[in-house]
CSV table of C-alpha atoms in Angstrom, one decimal:
chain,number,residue,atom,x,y,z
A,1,UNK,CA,-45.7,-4.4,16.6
A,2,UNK,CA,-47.9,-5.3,19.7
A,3,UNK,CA,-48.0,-7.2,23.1
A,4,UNK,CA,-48.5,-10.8,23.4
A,5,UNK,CA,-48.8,-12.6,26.7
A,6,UNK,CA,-47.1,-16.0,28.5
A,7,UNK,CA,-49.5,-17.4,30.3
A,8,UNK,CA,-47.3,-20.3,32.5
A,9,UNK,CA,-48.7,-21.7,36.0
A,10,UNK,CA,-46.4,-22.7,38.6
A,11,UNK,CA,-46.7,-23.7,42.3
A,12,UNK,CA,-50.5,-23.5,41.7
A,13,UNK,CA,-50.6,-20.0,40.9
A,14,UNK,CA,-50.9,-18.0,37.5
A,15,UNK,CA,-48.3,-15.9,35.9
A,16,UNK,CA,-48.0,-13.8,32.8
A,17,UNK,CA,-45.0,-13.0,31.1
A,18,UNK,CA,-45.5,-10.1,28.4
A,19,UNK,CA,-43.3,-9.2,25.4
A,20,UNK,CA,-43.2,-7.0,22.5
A,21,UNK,CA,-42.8,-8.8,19.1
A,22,UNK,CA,-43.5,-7.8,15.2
A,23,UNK,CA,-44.8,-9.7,12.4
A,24,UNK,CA,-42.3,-10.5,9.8
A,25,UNK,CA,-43.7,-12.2,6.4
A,26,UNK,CA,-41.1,-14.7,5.5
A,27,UNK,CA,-41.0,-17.5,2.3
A,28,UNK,CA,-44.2,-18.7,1.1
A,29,UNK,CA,-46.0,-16.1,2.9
A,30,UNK,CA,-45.9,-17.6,6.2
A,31,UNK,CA,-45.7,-14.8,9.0
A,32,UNK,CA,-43.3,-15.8,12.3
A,33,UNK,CA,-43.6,-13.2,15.4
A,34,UNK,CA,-40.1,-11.5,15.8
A,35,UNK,CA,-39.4,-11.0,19.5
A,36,UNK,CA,-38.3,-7.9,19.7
A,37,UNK,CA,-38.2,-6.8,23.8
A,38,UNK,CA,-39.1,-8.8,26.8
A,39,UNK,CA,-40.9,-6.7,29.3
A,40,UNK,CA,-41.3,-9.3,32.2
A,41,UNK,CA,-44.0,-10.5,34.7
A,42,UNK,CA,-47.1,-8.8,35.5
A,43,UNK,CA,-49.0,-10.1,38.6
A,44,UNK,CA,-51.6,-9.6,40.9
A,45,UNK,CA,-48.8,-9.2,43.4
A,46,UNK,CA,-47.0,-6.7,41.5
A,47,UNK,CA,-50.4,-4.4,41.4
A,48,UNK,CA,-48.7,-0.9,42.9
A,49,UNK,CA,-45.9,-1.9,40.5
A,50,UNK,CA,-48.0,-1.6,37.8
A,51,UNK,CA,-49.2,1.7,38.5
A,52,UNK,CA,-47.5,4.4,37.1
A,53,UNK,CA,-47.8,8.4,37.3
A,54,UNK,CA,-47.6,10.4,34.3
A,55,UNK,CA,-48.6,14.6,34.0
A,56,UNK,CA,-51.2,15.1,31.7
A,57,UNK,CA,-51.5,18.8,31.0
A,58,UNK,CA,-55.0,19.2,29.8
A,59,UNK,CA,-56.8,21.9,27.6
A,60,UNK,CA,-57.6,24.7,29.8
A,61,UNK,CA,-56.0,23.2,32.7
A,62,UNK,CA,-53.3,25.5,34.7
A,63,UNK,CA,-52.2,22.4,36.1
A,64,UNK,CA,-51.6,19.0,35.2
A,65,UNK,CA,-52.8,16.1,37.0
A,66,UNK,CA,-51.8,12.8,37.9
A,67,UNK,CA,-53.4,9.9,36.2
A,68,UNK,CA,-53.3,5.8,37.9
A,69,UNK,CA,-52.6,3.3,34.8
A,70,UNK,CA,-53.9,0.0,34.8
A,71,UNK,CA,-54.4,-3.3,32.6
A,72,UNK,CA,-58.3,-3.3,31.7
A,73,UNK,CA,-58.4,-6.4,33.5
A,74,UNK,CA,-57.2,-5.3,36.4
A,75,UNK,CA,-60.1,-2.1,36.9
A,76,UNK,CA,-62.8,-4.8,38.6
A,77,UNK,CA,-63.4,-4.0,42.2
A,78,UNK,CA,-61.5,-0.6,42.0
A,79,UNK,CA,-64.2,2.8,42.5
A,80,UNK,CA,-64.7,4.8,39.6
A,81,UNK,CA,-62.6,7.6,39.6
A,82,UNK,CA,-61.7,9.9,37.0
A,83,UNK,CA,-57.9,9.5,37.8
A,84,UNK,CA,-58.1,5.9,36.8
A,85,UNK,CA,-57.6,5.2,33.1
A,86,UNK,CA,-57.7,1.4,32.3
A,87,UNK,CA,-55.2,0.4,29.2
A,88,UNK,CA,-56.0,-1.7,26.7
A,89,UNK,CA,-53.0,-3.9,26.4
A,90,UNK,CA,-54.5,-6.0,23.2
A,91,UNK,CA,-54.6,-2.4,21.5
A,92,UNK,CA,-51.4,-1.0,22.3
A,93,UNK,CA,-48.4,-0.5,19.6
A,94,UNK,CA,-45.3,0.1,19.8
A,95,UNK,CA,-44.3,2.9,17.0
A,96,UNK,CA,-41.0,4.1,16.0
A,97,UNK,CA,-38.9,2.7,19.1
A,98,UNK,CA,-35.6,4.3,19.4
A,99,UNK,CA,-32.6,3.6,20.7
A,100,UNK,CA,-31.8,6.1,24.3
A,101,UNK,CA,-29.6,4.5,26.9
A,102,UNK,CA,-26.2,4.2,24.5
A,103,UNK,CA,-27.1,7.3,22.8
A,104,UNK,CA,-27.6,9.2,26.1
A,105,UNK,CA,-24.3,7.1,27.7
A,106,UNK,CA,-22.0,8.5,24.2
A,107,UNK,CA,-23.2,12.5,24.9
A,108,UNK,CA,-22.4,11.7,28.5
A,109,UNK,CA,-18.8,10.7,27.4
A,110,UNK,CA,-18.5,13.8,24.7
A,111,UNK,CA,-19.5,16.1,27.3
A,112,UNK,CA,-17.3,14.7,29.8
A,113,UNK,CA,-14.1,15.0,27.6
A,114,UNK,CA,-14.9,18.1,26.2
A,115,UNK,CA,-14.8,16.8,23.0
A,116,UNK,CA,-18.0,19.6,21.6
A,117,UNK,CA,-16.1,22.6,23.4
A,118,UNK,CA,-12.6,22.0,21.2
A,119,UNK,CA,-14.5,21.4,18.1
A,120,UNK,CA,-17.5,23.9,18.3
A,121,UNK,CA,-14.8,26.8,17.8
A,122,UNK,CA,-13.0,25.1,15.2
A,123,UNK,CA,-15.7,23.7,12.5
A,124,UNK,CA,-17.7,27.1,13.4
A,125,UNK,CA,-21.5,27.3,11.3
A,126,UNK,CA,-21.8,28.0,7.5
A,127,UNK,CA,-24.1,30.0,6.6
A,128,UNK,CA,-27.5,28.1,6.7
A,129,UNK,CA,-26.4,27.4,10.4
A,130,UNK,CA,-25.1,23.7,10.2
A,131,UNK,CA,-24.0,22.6,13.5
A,132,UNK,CA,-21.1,21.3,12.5
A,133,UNK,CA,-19.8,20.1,16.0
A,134,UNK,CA,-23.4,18.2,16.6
A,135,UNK,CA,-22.9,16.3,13.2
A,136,UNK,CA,-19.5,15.2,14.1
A,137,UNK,CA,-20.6,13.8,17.7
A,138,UNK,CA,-23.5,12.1,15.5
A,139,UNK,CA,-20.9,10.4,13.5
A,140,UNK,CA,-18.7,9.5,16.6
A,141,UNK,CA,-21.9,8.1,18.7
A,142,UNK,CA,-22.4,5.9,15.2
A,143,UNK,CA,-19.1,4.8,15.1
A,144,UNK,CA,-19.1,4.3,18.8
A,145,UNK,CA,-22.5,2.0,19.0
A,146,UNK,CA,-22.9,0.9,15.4
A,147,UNK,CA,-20.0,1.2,13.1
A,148,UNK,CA,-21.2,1.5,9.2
A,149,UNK,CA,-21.1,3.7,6.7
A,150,UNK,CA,-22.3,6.7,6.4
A,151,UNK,CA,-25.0,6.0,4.0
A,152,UNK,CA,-26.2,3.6,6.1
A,153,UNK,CA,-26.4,6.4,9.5
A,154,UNK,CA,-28.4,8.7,7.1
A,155,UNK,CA,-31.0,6.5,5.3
A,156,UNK,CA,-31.4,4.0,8.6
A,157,UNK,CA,-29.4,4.2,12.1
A,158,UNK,CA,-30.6,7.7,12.6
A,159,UNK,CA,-33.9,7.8,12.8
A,160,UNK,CA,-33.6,4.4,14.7
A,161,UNK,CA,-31.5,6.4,17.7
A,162,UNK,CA,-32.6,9.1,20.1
A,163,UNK,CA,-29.5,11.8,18.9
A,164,UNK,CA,-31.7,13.9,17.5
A,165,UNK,CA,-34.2,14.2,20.8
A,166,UNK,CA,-31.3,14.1,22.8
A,167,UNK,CA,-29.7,17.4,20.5
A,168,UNK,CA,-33.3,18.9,20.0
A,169,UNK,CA,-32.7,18.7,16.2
A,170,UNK,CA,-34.5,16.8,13.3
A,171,UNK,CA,-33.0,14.7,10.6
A,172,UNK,CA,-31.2,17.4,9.2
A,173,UNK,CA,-28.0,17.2,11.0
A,174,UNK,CA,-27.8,13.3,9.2
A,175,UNK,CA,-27.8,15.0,5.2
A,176,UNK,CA,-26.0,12.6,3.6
A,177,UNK,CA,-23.6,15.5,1.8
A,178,UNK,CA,-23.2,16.7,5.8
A,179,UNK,CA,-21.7,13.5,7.4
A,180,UNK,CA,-19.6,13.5,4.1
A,181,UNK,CA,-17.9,17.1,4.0
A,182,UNK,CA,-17.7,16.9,8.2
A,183,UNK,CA,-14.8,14.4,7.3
A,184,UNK,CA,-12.7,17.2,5.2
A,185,UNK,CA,-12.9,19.5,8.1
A,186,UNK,CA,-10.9,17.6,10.4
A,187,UNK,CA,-7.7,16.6,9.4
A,188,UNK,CA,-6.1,20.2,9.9
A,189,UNK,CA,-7.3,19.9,13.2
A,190,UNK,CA,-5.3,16.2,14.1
A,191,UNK,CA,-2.4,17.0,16.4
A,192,UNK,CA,-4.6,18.9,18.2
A,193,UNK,CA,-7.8,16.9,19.0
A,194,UNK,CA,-4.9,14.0,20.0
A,195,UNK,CA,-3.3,16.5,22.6
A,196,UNK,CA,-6.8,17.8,23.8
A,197,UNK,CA,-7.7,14.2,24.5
A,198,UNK,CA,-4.8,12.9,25.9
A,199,UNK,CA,-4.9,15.8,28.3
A,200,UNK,CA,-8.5,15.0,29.2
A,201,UNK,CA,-7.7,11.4,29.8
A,202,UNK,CA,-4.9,11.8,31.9
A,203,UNK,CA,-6.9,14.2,33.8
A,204,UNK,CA,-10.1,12.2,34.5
A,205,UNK,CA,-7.8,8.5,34.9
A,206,UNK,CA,-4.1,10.0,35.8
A,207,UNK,CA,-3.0,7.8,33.2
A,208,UNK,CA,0.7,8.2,32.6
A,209,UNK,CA,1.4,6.6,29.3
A,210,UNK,CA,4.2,5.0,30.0
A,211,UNK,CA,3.7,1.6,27.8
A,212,UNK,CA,2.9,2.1,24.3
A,213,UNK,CA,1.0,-0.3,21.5
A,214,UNK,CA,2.4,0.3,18.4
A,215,UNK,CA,1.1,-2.3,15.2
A,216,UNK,CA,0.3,-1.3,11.9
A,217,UNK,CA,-2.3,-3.2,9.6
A,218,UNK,CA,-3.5,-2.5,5.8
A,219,UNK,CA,-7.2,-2.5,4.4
A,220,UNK,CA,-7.8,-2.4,0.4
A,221,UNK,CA,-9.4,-1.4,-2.9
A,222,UNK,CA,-11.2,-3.0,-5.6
A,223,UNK,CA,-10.1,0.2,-7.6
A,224,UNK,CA,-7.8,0.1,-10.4
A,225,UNK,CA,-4.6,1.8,-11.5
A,226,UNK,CA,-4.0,4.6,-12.5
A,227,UNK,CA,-4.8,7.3,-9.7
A,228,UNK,CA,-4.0,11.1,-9.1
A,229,UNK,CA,-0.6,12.0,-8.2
A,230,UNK,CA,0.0,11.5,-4.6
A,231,UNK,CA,-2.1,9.0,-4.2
A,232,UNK,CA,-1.7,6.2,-1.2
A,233,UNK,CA,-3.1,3.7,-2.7
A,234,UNK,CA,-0.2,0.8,-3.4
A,235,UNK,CA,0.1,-2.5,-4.3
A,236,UNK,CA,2.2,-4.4,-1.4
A,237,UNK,CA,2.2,-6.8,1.0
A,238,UNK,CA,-1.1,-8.1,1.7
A,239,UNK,CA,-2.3,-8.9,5.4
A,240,UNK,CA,-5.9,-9.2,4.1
A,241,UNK,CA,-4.6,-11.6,1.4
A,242,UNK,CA,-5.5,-9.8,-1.6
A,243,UNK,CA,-1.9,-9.0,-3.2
A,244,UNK,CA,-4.4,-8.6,-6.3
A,245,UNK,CA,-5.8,-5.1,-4.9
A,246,UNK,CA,-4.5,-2.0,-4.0
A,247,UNK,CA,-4.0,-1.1,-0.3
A,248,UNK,CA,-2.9,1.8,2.1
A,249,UNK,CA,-1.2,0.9,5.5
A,250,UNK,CA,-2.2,2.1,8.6
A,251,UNK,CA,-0.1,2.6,11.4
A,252,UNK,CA,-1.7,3.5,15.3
A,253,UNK,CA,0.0,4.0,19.1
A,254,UNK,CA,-2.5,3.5,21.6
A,255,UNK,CA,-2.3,2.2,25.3
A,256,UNK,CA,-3.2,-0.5,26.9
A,257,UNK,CA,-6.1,0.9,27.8
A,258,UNK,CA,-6.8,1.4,24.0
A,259,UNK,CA,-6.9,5.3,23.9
A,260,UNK,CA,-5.0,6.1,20.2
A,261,UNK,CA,-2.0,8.8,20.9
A,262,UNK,CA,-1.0,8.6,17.1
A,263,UNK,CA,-2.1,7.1,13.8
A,264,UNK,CA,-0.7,7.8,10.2
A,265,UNK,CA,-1.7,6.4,7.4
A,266,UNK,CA,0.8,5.6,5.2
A,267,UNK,CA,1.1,4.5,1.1
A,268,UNK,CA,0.6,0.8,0.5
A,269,UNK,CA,3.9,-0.3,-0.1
A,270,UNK,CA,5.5,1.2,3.0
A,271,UNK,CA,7.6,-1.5,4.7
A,272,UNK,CA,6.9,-1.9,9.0
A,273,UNK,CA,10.5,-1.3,9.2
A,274,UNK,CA,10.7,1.5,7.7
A,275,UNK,CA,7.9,3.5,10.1
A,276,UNK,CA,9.4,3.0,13.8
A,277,UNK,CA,11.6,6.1,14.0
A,278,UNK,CA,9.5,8.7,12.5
A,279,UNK,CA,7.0,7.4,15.5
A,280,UNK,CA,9.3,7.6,18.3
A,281,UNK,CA,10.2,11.2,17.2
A,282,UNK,CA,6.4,12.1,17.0
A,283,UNK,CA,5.8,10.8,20.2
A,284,UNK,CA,8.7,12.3,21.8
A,285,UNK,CA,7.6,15.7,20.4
A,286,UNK,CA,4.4,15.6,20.9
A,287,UNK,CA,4.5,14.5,24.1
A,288,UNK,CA,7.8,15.0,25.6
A,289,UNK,CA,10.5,12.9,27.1
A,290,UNK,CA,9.4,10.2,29.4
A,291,UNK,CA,10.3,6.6,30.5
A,292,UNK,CA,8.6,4.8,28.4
A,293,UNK,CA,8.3,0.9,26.9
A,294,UNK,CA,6.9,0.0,23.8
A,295,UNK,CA,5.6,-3.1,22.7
A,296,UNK,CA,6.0,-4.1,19.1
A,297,UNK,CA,6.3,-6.9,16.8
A,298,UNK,CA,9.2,-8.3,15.8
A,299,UNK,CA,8.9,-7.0,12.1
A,300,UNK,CA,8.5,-3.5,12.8
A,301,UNK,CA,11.9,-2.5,14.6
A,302,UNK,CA,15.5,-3.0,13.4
A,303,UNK,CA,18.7,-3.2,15.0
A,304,UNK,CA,19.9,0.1,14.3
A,305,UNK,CA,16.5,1.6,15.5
A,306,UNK,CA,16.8,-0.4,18.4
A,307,UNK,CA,20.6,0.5,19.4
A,308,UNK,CA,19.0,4.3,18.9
A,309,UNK,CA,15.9,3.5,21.0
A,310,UNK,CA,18.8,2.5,23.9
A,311,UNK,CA,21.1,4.9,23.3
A,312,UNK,CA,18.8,8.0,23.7
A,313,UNK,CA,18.6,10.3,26.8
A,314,UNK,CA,16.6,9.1,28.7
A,315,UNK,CA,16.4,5.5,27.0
A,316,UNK,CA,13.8,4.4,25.2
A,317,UNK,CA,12.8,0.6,26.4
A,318,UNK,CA,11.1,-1.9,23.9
A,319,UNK,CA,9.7,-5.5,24.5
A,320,UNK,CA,9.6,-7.0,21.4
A,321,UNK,CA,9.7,-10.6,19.7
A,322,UNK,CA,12.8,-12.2,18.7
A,323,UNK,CA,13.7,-12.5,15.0
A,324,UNK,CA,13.7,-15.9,13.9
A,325,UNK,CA,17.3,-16.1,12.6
A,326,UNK,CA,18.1,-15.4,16.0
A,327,UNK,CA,16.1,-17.4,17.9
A,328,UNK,CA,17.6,-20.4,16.1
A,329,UNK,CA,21.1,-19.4,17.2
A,330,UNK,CA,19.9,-19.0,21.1
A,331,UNK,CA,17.4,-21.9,21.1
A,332,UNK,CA,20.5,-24.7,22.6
A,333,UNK,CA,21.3,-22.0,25.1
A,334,UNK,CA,17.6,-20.9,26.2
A,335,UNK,CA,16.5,-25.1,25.7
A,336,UNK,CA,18.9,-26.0,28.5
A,337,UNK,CA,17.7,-23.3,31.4
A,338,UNK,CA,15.4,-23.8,33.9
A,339,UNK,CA,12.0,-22.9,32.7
A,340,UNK,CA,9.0,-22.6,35.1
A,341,UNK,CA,5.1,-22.8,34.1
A,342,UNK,CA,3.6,-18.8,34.7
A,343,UNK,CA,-0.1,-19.9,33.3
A,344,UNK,CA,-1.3,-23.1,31.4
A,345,UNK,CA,0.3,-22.9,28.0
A,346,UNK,CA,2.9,-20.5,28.7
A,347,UNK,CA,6.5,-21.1,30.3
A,348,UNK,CA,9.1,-18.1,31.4
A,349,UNK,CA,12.8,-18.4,32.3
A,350,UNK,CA,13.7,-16.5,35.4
A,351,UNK,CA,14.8,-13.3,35.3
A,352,UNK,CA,18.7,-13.5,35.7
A,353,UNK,CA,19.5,-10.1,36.0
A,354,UNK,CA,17.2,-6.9,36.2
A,355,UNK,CA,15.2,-5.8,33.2
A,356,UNK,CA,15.8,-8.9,31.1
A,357,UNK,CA,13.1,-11.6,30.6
A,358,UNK,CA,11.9,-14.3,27.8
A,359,UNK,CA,8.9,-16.3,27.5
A,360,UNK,CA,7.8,-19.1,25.3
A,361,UNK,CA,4.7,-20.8,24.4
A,362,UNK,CA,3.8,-24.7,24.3
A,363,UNK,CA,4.1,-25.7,20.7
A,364,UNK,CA,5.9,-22.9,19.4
A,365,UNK,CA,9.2,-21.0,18.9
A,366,UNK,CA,7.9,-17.7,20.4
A,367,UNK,CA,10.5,-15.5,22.2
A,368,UNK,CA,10.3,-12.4,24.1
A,369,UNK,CA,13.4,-9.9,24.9
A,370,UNK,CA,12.9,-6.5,26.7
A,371,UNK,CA,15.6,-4.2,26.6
A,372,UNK,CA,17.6,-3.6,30.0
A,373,UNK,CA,15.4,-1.2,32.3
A,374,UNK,CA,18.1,-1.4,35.2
């Protein structure tokens, strides 16, 4: 890597625009420049800006002292002082750049919810002293800023971030075998990391969790049959298209402002309908009886879950799509009220009585009905 320099003149005056950019050998062993950060205008206007301070503790000295930088075309006219150092830009290179603001900005956030203090005295140290609460937060900030896998964080992403300046450790903590077994120690641990972070969030946000998200999706194998006993992995109904692999399904409540309260993951050929109720329990017992609504699908409840969901104490309210048997049968009675335009695209019928609503969309049979709130 090295500098290169912009020269451009405008309004009679010069002005030079650097960058930092890499050679990259492509086909035919041609070499293009690869722009890699753009560092802006340098001036004779913007002299003082240029100067920067730096402590330079020298050999012997008890005390550092503060050095002036400058481009070596910039040293004419100035004295000769020893405090001056002129910089070669042509010779400067840039060497192992890392990654800092993000990194920094994801141990801000771990700190903040006091994510390292729950885990530190639950993954404890093995023997040879692995940090086993630092590794996690190194594969959280990964997933966080880069999401791969985790051969990918130990042979690359790493040593392309700031974590292990920012941790005061060395490559160590991303052993490949590490990130790997950090995974088996954290599934006793579920119910409570979700209660420790819902506590924190409703603590820093007073959030009140009182609409839920609830969706499940699927994500599959190219493995084949047979597997161990127990396994999860099904064949079933295919939302990646692939009825030909085996699959697990994966159901999550989060909020609207995307924080998860509860995920399961389930065996492939688990119906949507079939998942509802075991989730309103887990809610309800993990975090008590509240007024709350949650938004789902039209696939995922049924009528009998529903008529429970409004029969409990205190009632459990839903918005959630209409079945399309039943729309058919309504779509006379809803075609002949007075609909009104809420945004381009998208038409609602007055409210006729509290707690009741439906909505349609231009160019299709969409329906909405909430359960009564009043």
């Amino acid at each position: 890597m090295f500098l290169r320099c912009k020269v451009r003149r405008k309004d009679g005056k010069q002005h030079r625009y650097w960058s930092v950019v890499e050679n990259t050998r492509v086909a035919g062993g041609r070499v293009v420049q690869r722009h890699v950060l753009y560092l802006g205008e340098i001036n004779d206007t913007q002299e003082l800006a240029w100067r920067r301070s730096i402590a330079v503790l020298e050999d012997g000295a008890g005390l550092p002292r503060t050095l002036s930088l400058f481009p070596e075309d910039r040293c004419e006219g100035l004295l000769s002082d020893a405090s001056i150092v002129g910089v070669k830009l042509s010779e400067l290179r840039l060497r192992r750049p890392r990654q800092w603001g993000a990194c920094w900005l994801a141990l801000l956030l771990w700190r903040e919810l006091q994510v390292g203090q729950f885990w530190c005295p639950r993954l404890g140290a093995r023997r040879k002293g692995t940090c086993w609460d630092q590794v996690l937060f190194i594969l959280v900030a990964y997933r966080l800023l880069a999401p791969g896998s985790e051969w990918r964080l130990h042979r690359e992403w790493f040593q392309r971030s700031a974590l292990a300046d920012l941790l005061g450790k060395d490559a160590g903590l991303a052993e490949i075998h590490k990130l790997y077994r950090c995974h088996d120690r954290l599934l006793v641990h579920k119910q409570a990391v979700f209660d420790h972070l819902v506590g924190r969030w409703r603590d820093l946000f007073n959030i009140s969790y009182d609409v839920l998200l609830y969706d499940l999706t699927s994500t599959y194998f190219e493995a084949d049959p047979p597997f161990p006993e127990g396994d999860k992995r099904r064949f079933g109904y295919s939302r990646d298209h692939r009825p030909d692999c085996v699959q697990i399904v994966i159901a999550l409540v989060v909020t609207p402002e995307g924080l998860p309260l509860a995920y399961e993951v389930l065996p492939g050929n688990t119906a949507d309908k079939t998942t509802l109720r075991g989730f309103l329990e887990r809610i309800e017992r993990q975090y008590g009886k509240a007024r709350r609504v949650w938004l789902m699908d039209r696939g995922v409840p049924t009528e009998e879950v529903l008529a429970e969901m409004r029969a409990a104490d205190p009632p459990v309210h839903y918005l959630v799509g209409t079945p399309k048997g039943r729309l058919t049968r309504l779509d006379k009675h809803l075609v002949a009220q007075p609909w009104q335009e809420a945004r381009p695209g998208v038409q609602s019928l007055p409210q006729r009585r509290l707690g009741s609503s439906c909505c349609r969309s231009r160019g299709s049979s969409m329906s909405w009905h909430k359960a009564a709130i009043a």
